[in-house]
XYZ file of C-alpha atoms in Angstrom:
238
model
C 84.279 98.620 91.113
C 82.281 95.954 92.686
C 79.504 97.190 95.535
C 80.013 96.463 99.158
C 76.854 94.280 100.453
C 75.243 94.722 103.669
C 73.558 92.012 104.910
C 70.628 92.942 107.315
C 70.319 90.093 109.973
C 68.244 92.635 112.002
C 67.494 96.239 113.070
C 67.172 98.471 115.500
C 63.653 99.834 117.731
C 61.369 100.779 114.614
C 60.667 104.423 116.380
C 64.397 104.987 116.639
C 65.034 103.835 113.511
C 62.383 106.404 111.933
C 64.619 108.809 113.841
C 68.212 108.046 113.108
C 68.279 105.429 110.457
C 68.721 101.543 110.903
C 71.952 99.501 111.322
C 72.876 99.475 107.653
C 72.480 103.366 107.465
C 74.778 103.439 110.510
C 77.231 100.945 109.005
C 77.683 102.862 105.515
C 78.047 105.996 107.174
C 81.086 104.847 109.238
C 82.205 103.168 106.093
C 81.689 106.539 104.155
C 80.314 104.680 101.322
C 78.277 106.806 98.677
C 74.551 105.750 97.678
C 75.913 103.874 94.672
C 78.622 101.802 96.616
C 76.246 99.546 98.452
C 73.296 97.544 98.227
C 71.499 95.501 101.227
C 69.474 92.147 101.275
C 67.492 91.037 104.567
C 67.401 87.313 104.850
C 65.656 87.874 108.100
C 62.798 88.906 105.848
C 63.092 85.909 103.231
C 65.295 87.393 100.620
C 67.736 85.215 99.113
C 71.372 86.047 100.031
C 73.263 86.634 96.710
C 76.670 85.215 95.332
C 79.751 86.154 97.288
C 81.558 86.560 94.337
C 79.861 89.852 92.974
C 80.799 91.820 95.773
C 84.183 93.776 97.255
C 83.062 92.982 100.769
C 80.116 92.213 102.948
C 79.186 93.395 106.672
C 76.907 91.246 108.506
C 75.006 93.288 110.888
C 73.480 93.106 114.465
C 70.350 91.772 115.494
C 67.898 91.801 118.238
C 67.462 87.960 117.506
C 69.888 85.404 119.033
C 71.878 82.904 116.880
C 70.624 79.994 118.925
C 67.287 80.516 117.759
C 68.276 78.544 114.875
C 65.423 79.603 112.496
C 65.849 78.580 109.173
C 67.087 82.363 107.892
C 69.878 82.140 110.524
C 70.438 78.522 109.107
C 70.462 79.797 105.595
C 72.750 83.072 106.498
C 75.166 80.584 108.469
C 75.608 78.362 105.432
C 76.065 81.684 103.125
C 78.812 82.805 105.474
C 80.498 79.461 104.885
C 80.228 80.116 101.081
C 81.508 83.750 101.298
C 84.599 82.325 103.153
C 85.597 79.723 100.763
C 85.059 82.203 98.142
C 87.224 84.551 99.554
C 85.257 87.539 100.330
C 85.808 89.842 102.892
C 83.566 89.690 105.806
C 83.071 91.932 108.877
C 80.266 90.547 111.408
C 79.281 92.914 114.009
C 77.806 91.299 117.262
C 75.350 88.972 116.230
C 76.989 88.870 112.839
C 80.244 87.915 114.938
C 78.753 85.350 116.554
C 76.974 84.119 113.686
C 80.377 83.904 111.654
C 81.877 81.927 114.661
C 78.941 79.645 115.135
C 79.159 79.047 111.225
C 82.675 78.300 111.030
C 83.003 75.673 113.611
C 83.063 77.606 116.969
C 79.823 77.896 119.174
C 77.666 80.952 119.975
C 75.282 80.976 123.295
C 74.238 83.006 126.021
C 77.254 84.488 128.142
C 77.188 82.612 131.449
C 77.688 86.259 133.257
C 74.680 87.919 131.278
C 74.343 91.058 129.525
C 77.293 93.272 128.745
C 76.105 96.903 127.600
C 77.762 100.168 127.907
C 81.028 101.212 126.749
C 83.771 98.452 127.345
C 87.729 98.840 127.003
C 88.741 96.441 124.226
C 92.337 95.151 124.280
C 94.261 93.810 121.322
C 96.185 90.744 121.359
C 99.771 89.981 120.269
C 98.388 88.671 117.239
C 96.515 91.610 116.192
C 100.193 93.611 115.454
C 99.983 91.674 112.297
C 96.244 92.171 111.514
C 95.438 94.606 108.927
C 92.617 96.101 110.398
C 93.654 95.995 114.225
C 97.581 96.701 113.716
C 97.381 100.510 114.401
C 94.473 101.043 116.832
C 95.878 101.470 120.310
C 96.581 98.556 122.878
C 93.254 99.429 124.764
C 90.617 101.137 123.326
C 86.887 101.734 123.731
C 83.930 100.170 122.279
C 80.200 100.013 122.559
C 78.667 96.799 123.635
C 75.054 95.255 124.340
C 74.918 92.090 123.901
C 73.249 88.656 125.697
C 75.038 86.030 123.641
C 78.604 85.664 122.661
C 81.207 83.603 120.797
C 81.631 81.452 123.519
C 84.241 79.029 121.238
C 85.950 80.485 118.719
C 86.340 78.285 115.008
C 89.239 76.247 114.877
C 92.541 78.118 113.724
C 90.833 81.227 114.227
C 93.227 84.436 115.280
C 92.047 86.344 118.555
C 92.588 89.572 117.873
C 90.902 91.666 120.990
C 89.593 90.644 124.414
C 87.864 92.347 127.180
C 87.105 92.131 130.954
C 83.545 90.455 130.288
C 83.925 88.827 127.255
C 87.198 87.291 126.111
C 86.382 86.745 122.539
C 85.980 90.864 121.389
C 87.290 90.447 117.790
C 88.685 87.414 115.729
C 89.644 86.483 112.119
C 89.590 83.501 110.129
C 91.757 83.164 107.617
C 92.982 86.211 105.634
C 89.794 88.275 105.624
C 86.802 87.183 107.730
C 86.716 89.364 111.017
C 84.133 89.244 113.384
C 83.903 92.208 116.065
C 81.782 91.880 119.181
C 81.912 95.311 120.133
C 79.675 97.659 117.641
C 81.952 100.093 115.753
C 78.632 101.440 114.260
C 77.018 102.747 117.232
C 77.788 106.028 118.679
C 77.341 107.523 122.320
C 73.472 108.733 121.997
C 72.706 105.312 120.579
C 74.372 103.407 123.145
C 72.504 105.851 125.661
C 69.321 105.002 124.153
C 69.896 101.032 124.414
C 70.772 101.419 127.983
C 67.590 103.338 128.316
C 65.432 100.630 126.869
C 66.746 97.793 128.972
C 66.682 99.959 132.158
C 63.942 98.139 134.134
C 65.534 94.632 133.000
C 69.141 95.674 134.076
C 67.733 97.195 137.322
C 65.819 93.976 137.984
C 68.892 92.122 137.684
C 70.694 94.003 140.230
C 72.917 95.932 137.897
C 73.898 99.600 138.668
C 72.348 101.338 135.626
C 74.005 104.766 136.658
C 77.385 103.021 136.545
C 76.916 101.560 133.279
C 75.872 105.090 132.018
C 78.606 106.548 133.371
C 81.102 104.175 131.202
C 79.645 105.585 127.966
C 82.080 107.772 126.099
C 83.198 108.576 122.434
C 84.614 105.419 120.566
C 86.582 107.036 117.317
C 89.106 104.327 117.424
C 86.588 101.311 117.107
C 84.477 103.176 114.933
C 87.557 103.357 112.631
C 87.352 99.845 111.852
C 84.364 100.455 109.344
C 86.476 102.487 106.654
C 89.400 100.617 107.825
C 87.509 97.381 106.498
C 86.109 99.474 103.207
C 89.638 100.530 102.766
C 90.886 96.895 103.022
C 88.440 95.568 100.305
C 89.197 98.152 97.923
C 92.958 97.983 97.805
C 93.428 94.157 98.164
């Protein structure tokens, strides 16, 4: 059985990672992977991305960077996404990964015109999601943790919109049979999103946001978290 690849395009705050692990750790825990079942590559630090054909599936993590930064590692990772999709490698892009996939495959990522989305949002499945192997058994509306300034403003041509939200109309999409993007964070738990709200509290308050109201949205998100295991199982059984 091939391993899973975690494409680490960013990490959480260094001190928080020292306490609770980093994005790749949260992701593989959610996927219920044994240590022998996965490996990670960090293109942000200059590592070369491997041949997509050698893996069961790949997850592209979130990042504190922005897709529109256009740095060489972002351009290289976007090119790898196109190769992976052409090769039929199952992909799951989370937040930055979702935006990068949309941009790389012909859509457009940029800053959301209504600003930051943060807290726990209601994610609403579309009619098309009823035929999707990851989303079809989820509730019609379910909670997902969100923290992002950029978004997939435009989806790639031919993409299937799977989920929407009141702030972000493109909460999830699929390209082809097995390349998914999710704007929300299935790997976050409630303590993690509380941490992100606290870290951004001053900026949120300065921009006129009601931080207490944002905190009040936070709740557990078992349905969105289940997508990680659903993706792993899909990759194993396809």
